[in-house]
PDB file of C-alpha atoms in Angstrom:
ATOM      1  CA  SER A  17     -52.100  33.050  24.452  1.00  0.00           C
ATOM      2  CA  GLN A  18     -48.612  32.416  26.290  1.00  0.00           C
ATOM      3  CA  THR A  19     -48.771  32.251  29.614  1.00  0.00           C
ATOM      4  CA  ILE A  20     -45.507  30.967  31.957  1.00  0.00           C
ATOM      5  CA  HIS A  21     -46.410  29.444  35.950  1.00  0.00           C
ATOM      6  CA  GLN A  22     -43.838  29.429  38.094  1.00  0.00           C
ATOM      7  CA  TRP A  23     -44.028  27.924  41.617  1.00  0.00           C
ATOM      8  CA  PRO A  24     -44.287  27.593  44.415  1.00  0.00           C
ATOM      9  CA  ALA A  25     -44.000  31.566  44.957  1.00  0.00           C
ATOM     10  CA  THR A  26     -41.922  31.526  48.357  1.00  0.00           C
ATOM     11  CA  LEU A  27     -40.035  28.847  49.525  1.00  0.00           C
ATOM     12  CA  VAL A  28     -38.140  28.551  53.166  1.00  0.00           C
ATOM     13  CA  GLN A  29     -35.754  25.986  53.015  1.00  0.00           C
ATOM     14  CA  PRO A  30     -33.553  24.458  55.804  1.00  0.00           C
ATOM     15  CA  VAL A  31     -29.485  24.482  54.974  1.00  0.00           C
ATOM     16  CA  GLY A  32     -28.696  21.070  53.542  1.00  0.00           C
ATOM     17  CA  SER A  33     -31.854  20.596  51.926  1.00  0.00           C
ATOM     18  CA  PRO A  34     -32.805  19.039  48.533  1.00  0.00           C
ATOM     19  CA  LEU A  35     -35.038  21.913  46.097  1.00  0.00           C
ATOM     20  CA  SER A  36     -37.210  21.878  43.369  1.00  0.00           C
ATOM     21  CA  LEU A  37     -38.202  24.875  41.291  1.00  0.00           C
ATOM     22  CA  GLU A  38     -40.603  23.924  38.738  1.00  0.00           C
ATOM     23  CA  CYS A  39     -41.782  26.346  35.643  1.00  0.00           C
ATOM     24  CA  THR A  40     -43.913  25.320  32.873  1.00  0.00           C
ATOM     25  CA  VAL A  41     -45.072  27.672  29.848  1.00  0.00           C
ATOM     26  CA  GLU A  42     -48.455  27.048  27.869  1.00  0.00           C
ATOM     27  CA  GLY A  43     -49.314  28.597  24.278  1.00  0.00           C
ATOM     28  CA  THR A  44     -46.266  27.610  22.668  1.00  0.00           C
ATOM     29  CA  SER A  45     -44.246  24.538  21.177  1.00  0.00           C
ATOM     30  CA  ASN A  46     -39.942  24.918  21.425  1.00  0.00           C
ATOM     31  CA  PRO A  47     -39.613  28.074  23.757  1.00  0.00           C
ATOM     32  CA  ASN A  48     -36.362  29.080  24.586  1.00  0.00           C
ATOM     33  CA  LEU A  49     -36.228  28.510  28.897  1.00  0.00           C
ATOM     34  CA  TYR A  50     -34.200  30.681  30.785  1.00  0.00           C
ATOM     35  CA  TRP A  51     -33.436  31.024  35.465  1.00  0.00           C
ATOM     36  CA  TYR A  52     -32.503  33.603  36.795  1.00  0.00           C
ATOM     37  CA  ARG A  53     -31.176  34.235  40.210  1.00  0.00           C
ATOM     38  CA  GLN A  54     -31.685  38.134  41.868  1.00  0.00           C
ATOM     39  CA  ALA A  55     -29.778  39.111  44.731  1.00  0.00           C
ATOM     40  CA  ALA A  56     -31.225  41.586  46.862  1.00  0.00           C
ATOM     41  CA  GLY A  57     -31.240  44.730  45.393  1.00  0.00           C
ATOM     42  CA  ARG A  58     -29.664  43.634  41.928  1.00  0.00           C
ATOM     43  CA  GLY A  59     -29.915  42.617  38.363  1.00  0.00           C
ATOM     44  CA  LEU A  60     -30.546  39.370  37.256  1.00  0.00           C
ATOM     45  CA  GLN A  61     -27.856  36.649  36.743  1.00  0.00           C
ATOM     46  CA  LEU A  62     -28.658  34.153  34.359  1.00  0.00           C
ATOM     47  CA  LEU A  63     -28.070  30.427  35.754  1.00  0.00           C
ATOM     48  CA  PHE A  64     -29.171  28.563  33.156  1.00  0.00           C
ATOM     49  CA  TYR A  65     -30.530  28.324  29.995  1.00  0.00           C
ATOM     50  CA  SER A  66     -32.610  25.750  27.507  1.00  0.00           C
ATOM     51  CA  VAL A  67     -33.296  25.915  23.524  1.00  0.00           C
ATOM     52  CA  GLY A  68     -34.767  22.305  23.633  1.00  0.00           C
ATOM     53  CA  ILE A  69     -36.079  19.221  25.104  1.00  0.00           C
ATOM     54  CA  GLY A  70     -32.658  17.663  27.756  1.00  0.00           C
ATOM     55  CA  GLN A  71     -30.416  20.541  26.364  1.00  0.00           C
ATOM     56  CA  ILE A  72     -29.540  23.059  29.161  1.00  0.00           C
ATOM     57  CA  SER A  73     -26.157  25.199  29.540  1.00  0.00           C
ATOM     58  CA  SER A  74     -25.430  26.347  32.524  1.00  0.00           C
ATOM     59  CA  GLU A  75     -23.407  30.033  32.535  1.00  0.00           C
ATOM     60  CA  VAL A  76     -21.943  30.049  36.567  1.00  0.00           C
ATOM     61  CA  PRO A  77     -21.012  27.055  37.763  1.00  0.00           C
ATOM     62  CA  GLN A  78     -22.939  26.681  41.516  1.00  0.00           C
ATOM     63  CA  ASN A  79     -24.907  24.341  43.576  1.00  0.00           C
ATOM     64  CA  LEU A  80     -27.530  24.275  41.552  1.00  0.00           C
ATOM     65  CA  SER A  81     -28.615  21.935  38.369  1.00  0.00           C
ATOM     66  CA  ALA A  82     -31.838  22.416  35.741  1.00  0.00           C
ATOM     67  CA  SER A  83     -32.929  19.856  33.663  1.00  0.00           C
ATOM     68  CA  ARG A  84     -35.877  20.240  31.141  1.00  0.00           C
ATOM     69  CA  PRO A  85     -37.551  16.536  30.822  1.00  0.00           C
ATOM     70  CA  GLN A  86     -40.752  18.079  28.733  1.00  0.00           C
ATOM     71  CA  ASP A  87     -40.725  20.816  26.176  1.00  0.00           C
ATOM     72  CA  ARG A  88     -42.545  23.372  28.389  1.00  0.00           C
ATOM     73  CA  GLN A  89     -41.224  22.467  31.820  1.00  0.00           C
ATOM     74  CA  PHE A  90     -38.493  23.672  33.014  1.00  0.00           C
ATOM     75  CA  ILE A  91     -36.917  22.622  36.438  1.00  0.00           C
ATOM     76  CA  LEU A  92     -33.988  24.166  39.020  1.00  0.00           C
ATOM     77  CA  SER A  93     -32.717  21.586  41.590  1.00  0.00           C
ATOM     78  CA  SER A  94     -29.990  21.049  44.243  1.00  0.00           C
ATOM     79  CA  LYS A  95     -29.425  18.327  46.143  1.00  0.00           C
ATOM     80  CA  LYS A  96     -28.075  20.296  49.243  1.00  0.00           C
ATOM     81  CA  LEU A  97     -28.912  24.073  49.432  1.00  0.00           C
ATOM     82  CA  LEU A  98     -26.698  26.506  50.810  1.00  0.00           C
ATOM     83  CA  LEU A  99     -27.229  30.118  52.778  1.00  0.00           C
ATOM     84  CA  SER A 100     -25.691  31.329  49.640  1.00  0.00           C
ATOM     85  CA  ASP A 101     -28.456  29.819  47.616  1.00  0.00           C
ATOM     86  CA  SER A 102     -31.411  32.446  48.965  1.00  0.00           C
ATOM     87  CA  GLY A 103     -32.907  34.903  46.888  1.00  0.00           C
ATOM     88  CA  PHE A 104     -35.419  35.647  44.263  1.00  0.00           C
ATOM     89  CA  TYR A 105     -35.244  33.322  41.088  1.00  0.00           C
ATOM     90  CA  LEU A 106     -37.352  34.058  37.684  1.00  0.00           C
ATOM     91  CA  CYS A 107     -37.907  31.394  34.745  1.00  0.00           C
ATOM     92  CA  ALA A 108     -38.130  33.065  31.675  1.00  0.00           C
ATOM     93  CA  TRP A 109     -39.432  31.773  28.161  1.00  0.00           C
ATOM     94  CA  SER A 110     -38.645  33.375  24.603  1.00  0.00           C
ATOM     95  CA  VAL A 111     -39.997  32.367  20.712  1.00  0.00           C
ATOM     96  CA  GLN A 112     -36.608  32.523  19.745  1.00  0.00           C
ATOM     97  CA  PRO A 113     -32.505  33.424  21.678  1.00  0.00           C
ATOM     98  CA  ASN A 114     -33.016  36.662  19.928  1.00  0.00           C
ATOM     99  CA  GLN A 115     -36.688  37.435  21.033  1.00  0.00           C
ATOM    100  CA  PRO A 116     -37.452  38.997  23.922  1.00  0.00           C
ATOM    101  CA  GLN A 117     -37.913  37.055  27.478  1.00  0.00           C
ATOM    102  CA  HIS A 118     -41.081  36.938  29.095  1.00  0.00           C
ATOM    103  CA  PHE A 119     -40.994  36.442  32.673  1.00  0.00           C
ATOM    104  CA  GLY A 120     -42.233  34.295  35.438  1.00  0.00           C
ATOM    105  CA  ASP A 121     -43.769  35.461  38.848  1.00  0.00           C
ATOM    106  CA  GLY A 122     -40.959  34.361  40.286  1.00  0.00           C
ATOM    107  CA  THR A 123     -39.776  32.419  43.442  1.00  0.00           C
ATOM    108  CA  ARG A 124     -38.455  33.309  47.134  1.00  0.00           C
ATOM    109  CA  LEU A 125     -36.107  31.440  48.324  1.00  0.00           C
ATOM    110  CA  SER A 126     -34.847  31.805  52.087  1.00  0.00           C
ATOM    111  CA  ILE A 127     -32.381  28.986  53.174  1.00  0.00           C
ATOM    112  CA  LEU A 128     -32.325  29.501  57.370  1.00  0.00           C
TER     113      LEU A 128
ATOM    114  CA  ALA B   9     -17.349  40.355  27.744  1.00  0.00           C
ATOM    115  CA  GLN B  10     -21.020  42.688  28.215  1.00  0.00           C
ATOM    116  CA  THR B  11     -21.769  44.926  30.561  1.00  0.00           C
ATOM    117  CA  VAL B  12     -24.514  47.399  31.524  1.00  0.00           C
ATOM    118  CA  THR B  13     -23.857  50.192  33.576  1.00  0.00           C
ATOM    119  CA  GLN B  14     -27.491  52.182  35.035  1.00  0.00           C
ATOM    120  CA  SER B  15     -25.442  55.054  36.819  1.00  0.00           C
ATOM    121  CA  GLN B  16     -29.007  56.370  38.473  1.00  0.00           C
ATOM    122  CA  PRO B  17     -29.494  53.468  41.482  1.00  0.00           C
ATOM    123  CA  GLU B  18     -32.604  55.779  42.438  1.00  0.00           C
ATOM    124  CA  MET B  19     -35.088  58.481  40.598  1.00  0.00           C
ATOM    125  CA  SER B  20     -37.844  60.453  41.618  1.00  0.00           C
ATOM    126  CA  VAL B  21     -39.941  62.165  39.599  1.00  0.00           C
ATOM    127  CA  GLN B  22     -43.520  64.393  40.410  1.00  0.00           C
ATOM    128  CA  GLU B  23     -47.131  62.500  38.653  1.00  0.00           C
ATOM    129  CA  ALA B  24     -47.581  64.155  35.287  1.00  0.00           C
ATOM    130  CA  GLU B  25     -43.994  65.138  34.483  1.00  0.00           C
ATOM    131  CA  THR B  26     -41.826  63.572  32.583  1.00  0.00           C
ATOM    132  CA  VAL B  27     -38.376  61.605  33.967  1.00  0.00           C
ATOM    133  CA  THR B  28     -35.141  60.259  31.812  1.00  0.00           C
ATOM    134  CA  LEU B  29     -33.277  56.910  33.053  1.00  0.00           C
ATOM    135  CA  SER B  30     -30.021  56.371  31.607  1.00  0.00           C
ATOM    136  CA  CYS B  31     -28.704  53.557  30.530  1.00  0.00           C
ATOM    137  CA  THR B  32     -24.858  52.538  28.881  1.00  0.00           C
ATOM    138  CA  TYR B  33     -23.868  49.465  27.761  1.00  0.00           C
ATOM    139  CA  ASP B  34     -20.468  48.291  25.673  1.00  0.00           C
ATOM    140  CA  THR B  35     -20.250  45.370  23.750  1.00  0.00           C
ATOM    141  CA  SER B  36     -17.584  44.223  20.581  1.00  0.00           C
ATOM    142  CA  GLU B  37     -20.058  42.665  18.897  1.00  0.00           C
ATOM    143  CA  SER B  38     -22.243  44.246  15.630  1.00  0.00           C
ATOM    144  CA  ASN B  39     -25.629  41.920  15.914  1.00  0.00           C
ATOM    145  CA  TYR B  40     -27.135  43.159  19.560  1.00  0.00           C
ATOM    146  CA  TYR B  41     -30.474  44.049  21.140  1.00  0.00           C
ATOM    147  CA  LEU B  42     -31.787  46.269  23.949  1.00  0.00           C
ATOM    148  CA  PHE B  43     -34.676  46.058  25.802  1.00  0.00           C
ATOM    149  CA  TRP B  44     -36.108  48.321  29.321  1.00  0.00           C
ATOM    150  CA  TYR B  45     -37.880  45.986  31.762  1.00  0.00           C
ATOM    151  CA  LYS B  46     -39.779  47.000  34.809  1.00  0.00           C
ATOM    152  CA  GLN B  47     -39.863  45.508  38.324  1.00  0.00           C
ATOM    153  CA  PRO B  48     -43.150  46.999  40.254  1.00  0.00           C
ATOM    154  CA  PRO B  49     -43.394  45.517  43.875  1.00  0.00           C
ATOM    155  CA  SER B  50     -44.999  42.378  43.713  1.00  0.00           C
ATOM    156  CA  ARG B  51     -41.667  41.553  41.588  1.00  0.00           C
ATOM    157  CA  GLN B  52     -42.597  40.219  38.680  1.00  0.00           C
ATOM    158  CA  MET B  53     -40.732  41.704  35.536  1.00  0.00           C
ATOM    159  CA  ILE B  54     -42.089  43.210  32.718  1.00  0.00           C
ATOM    160  CA  LEU B  55     -41.199  43.901  28.870  1.00  0.00           C
ATOM    161  CA  VAL B  56     -41.193  47.840  28.527  1.00  0.00           C
ATOM    162  CA  ILE B  57     -39.924  48.566  25.609  1.00  0.00           C
ATOM    163  CA  ARG B  58     -37.190  46.762  23.071  1.00  0.00           C
ATOM    164  CA  GLN B  59     -34.415  48.189  20.457  1.00  0.00           C
ATOM    165  CA  GLU B  60     -32.647  46.546  17.298  1.00  0.00           C
ATOM    166  CA  ALA B  61     -29.431  47.527  16.957  1.00  0.00           C
ATOM    167  CA  TYR B  62     -29.653  47.682  13.582  1.00  0.00           C
ATOM    168  CA  LYS B  63     -32.794  50.310  13.240  1.00  0.00           C
ATOM    169  CA  GLN B  64     -31.655  53.671  13.616  1.00  0.00           C
ATOM    170  CA  GLN B  65     -35.539  55.153  14.638  1.00  0.00           C
ATOM    171  CA  ASN B  66     -35.922  55.407  18.661  1.00  0.00           C
ATOM    172  CA  ALA B  67     -38.823  52.537  19.429  1.00  0.00           C
ATOM    173  CA  THR B  68     -41.647  53.978  21.551  1.00  0.00           C
ATOM    174  CA  GLU B  69     -44.996  52.259  23.472  1.00  0.00           C
ATOM    175  CA  ASN B  70     -47.538  55.163  24.727  1.00  0.00           C
ATOM    176  CA  ARG B  71     -45.623  57.147  27.226  1.00  0.00           C
ATOM    177  CA  PHE B  72     -42.427  55.444  27.026  1.00  0.00           C
ATOM    178  CA  SER B  73     -39.896  56.027  24.482  1.00  0.00           C
ATOM    179  CA  VAL B  74     -35.930  55.632  24.403  1.00  0.00           C
ATOM    180  CA  ASN B  75     -33.187  57.917  23.087  1.00  0.00           C
ATOM    181  CA  PHE B  76     -30.859  55.372  21.296  1.00  0.00           C
ATOM    182  CA  GLN B  77     -27.128  56.507  20.799  1.00  0.00           C
ATOM    183  CA  LYS B  78     -25.515  53.545  18.798  1.00  0.00           C
ATOM    184  CA  ALA B  79     -22.274  55.069  18.145  1.00  0.00           C
ATOM    185  CA  ALA B  80     -22.348  56.316  21.887  1.00  0.00           C
ATOM    186  CA  LYS B  81     -23.291  53.073  23.520  1.00  0.00           C
ATOM    187  CA  SER B  82     -26.479  54.727  25.219  1.00  0.00           C
ATOM    188  CA  PHE B  83     -29.875  53.561  25.443  1.00  0.00           C
ATOM    189  CA  SER B  84     -32.179  55.957  27.731  1.00  0.00           C
ATOM    190  CA  LEU B  85     -35.735  55.356  28.929  1.00  0.00           C
ATOM    191  CA  LYS B  86     -38.116  58.669  28.577  1.00  0.00           C
ATOM    192  CA  ILE B  87     -41.342  58.044  30.879  1.00  0.00           C
ATOM    193  CA  SER B  88     -43.765  60.943  29.893  1.00  0.00           C
ATOM    194  CA  ASP B  89     -46.943  62.072  32.196  1.00  0.00           C
ATOM    195  CA  SER B  90     -45.667  59.605  34.839  1.00  0.00           C
ATOM    196  CA  GLN B  91     -48.335  57.618  36.365  1.00  0.00           C
ATOM    197  CA  LEU B  92     -48.441  56.761  39.886  1.00  0.00           C
ATOM    198  CA  GLY B  93     -48.436  52.681  38.735  1.00  0.00           C
ATOM    199  CA  ASP B  94     -44.844  53.483  36.894  1.00  0.00           C
ATOM    200  CA  THR B  95     -43.569  53.157  41.128  1.00  0.00           C
ATOM    201  CA  ALA B  96     -41.109  50.128  39.853  1.00  0.00           C
ATOM    202  CA  MET B  97     -37.396  48.992  39.047  1.00  0.00           C
ATOM    203  CA  TYR B  98     -36.512  49.572  36.078  1.00  0.00           C
ATOM    204  CA  PHE B  99     -33.602  47.445  34.180  1.00  0.00           C
ATOM    205  CA  CYS B 100     -31.950  47.965  31.053  1.00  0.00           C
ATOM    206  CA  ALA B 101     -30.691  44.795  29.441  1.00  0.00           C
ATOM    207  CA  PHE B 102     -28.757  43.844  26.316  1.00  0.00           C
ATOM    208  CA  LEU B 103     -29.391  41.191  24.236  1.00  0.00           C
ATOM    209  CA  VAL B 104     -26.219  40.123  21.907  1.00  0.00           C
ATOM    210  CA  ARG B 105     -25.492  37.741  19.682  1.00  0.00           C
ATOM    211  CA  PRO B 106     -21.870  36.748  19.282  1.00  0.00           C
ATOM    212  CA  ASN B 107     -20.229  36.826  16.269  1.00  0.00           C
ATOM    213  CA  SER B 108     -19.307  33.653  16.174  1.00  0.00           C
ATOM    214  CA  GLY B 109     -22.987  32.877  15.766  1.00  0.00           C
ATOM    215  CA  GLY B 110     -24.925  29.960  17.100  1.00  0.00           C
ATOM    216  CA  SER B 111     -27.882  30.396  19.348  1.00  0.00           C
ATOM    217  CA  ASN B 112     -25.939  31.111  22.182  1.00  0.00           C
ATOM    218  CA  TYR B 113     -27.725  34.720  22.831  1.00  0.00           C
ATOM    219  CA  LYS B 114     -26.519  36.176  26.318  1.00  0.00           C
ATOM    220  CA  LEU B 115     -29.098  38.569  28.117  1.00  0.00           C
ATOM    221  CA  THR B 116     -27.321  41.360  30.479  1.00  0.00           C
ATOM    222  CA  PHE B 117     -28.830  43.039  32.695  1.00  0.00           C
ATOM    223  CA  GLY B 118     -27.890  46.516  34.814  1.00  0.00           C
ATOM    224  CA  LYS B 119     -28.329  46.921  38.657  1.00  0.00           C
ATOM    225  CA  GLY B 120     -31.424  48.877  38.173  1.00  0.00           C
ATOM    226  CA  THR B 121     -32.486  51.976  38.613  1.00  0.00           C
ATOM    227  CA  LEU B 122     -35.861  52.587  41.461  1.00  0.00           C
ATOM    228  CA  LEU B 123     -38.130  55.249  39.951  1.00  0.00           C
ATOM    229  CA  THR B 124     -40.541  56.841  42.369  1.00  0.00           C
ATOM    230  CA  VAL B 125     -43.261  58.706  41.546  1.00  0.00           C
ATOM    231  CA  ASN B 126     -44.398  60.411  44.119  1.00  0.00           C
ATOM    232  CA  PRO B 127     -48.453  62.222  44.040  1.00  0.00           C
TER     233      PRO B 127
END
């Protein structure tokens, strides 16, 4: 069966520091991968999605970037974190773009 | 642009009772899919049920069922025999493929309904 792993679960970082959140999927090949941010008390906002290695699409301009160095690995990064980057970040995967997305456990990011 | 509206920020129901969560959406596209996701206090996002827009029959998954009214662009979730473990934030989500084709599907979420099941 397919599983998705996302880490770390919780992260506290100072303003201006770099960020790297990692997500990996097991049990499938060439998944579609997604990064979302969930602000407190709100729905999910799609940040990036990828249909293949090295193929990244950005949905909103921001302080973040994403990379997909391997088929089942998706990384969310920032060179300098802002206070507004605080939130709950979720990674997700799907078999095809029109199939349901399955989510990781999320990373709670707090910026001080 | 696609929008998803959940008009009930919070709801509560007694254990074993039935509750219906509302969702409406707006799109000019013809090919799309609808989902309900559940996010318990653990924050994990869990798929509850899905509905393809081209199917007239309402989807059912055990105690969960939907009332899909395509003309009204309505997609409500009914939870029967509510259980304490159903307490969670419920998100309606809408997946659309633009008529221009390609793989650029986009999943749009509503703001959620916090459901509390009381003993």
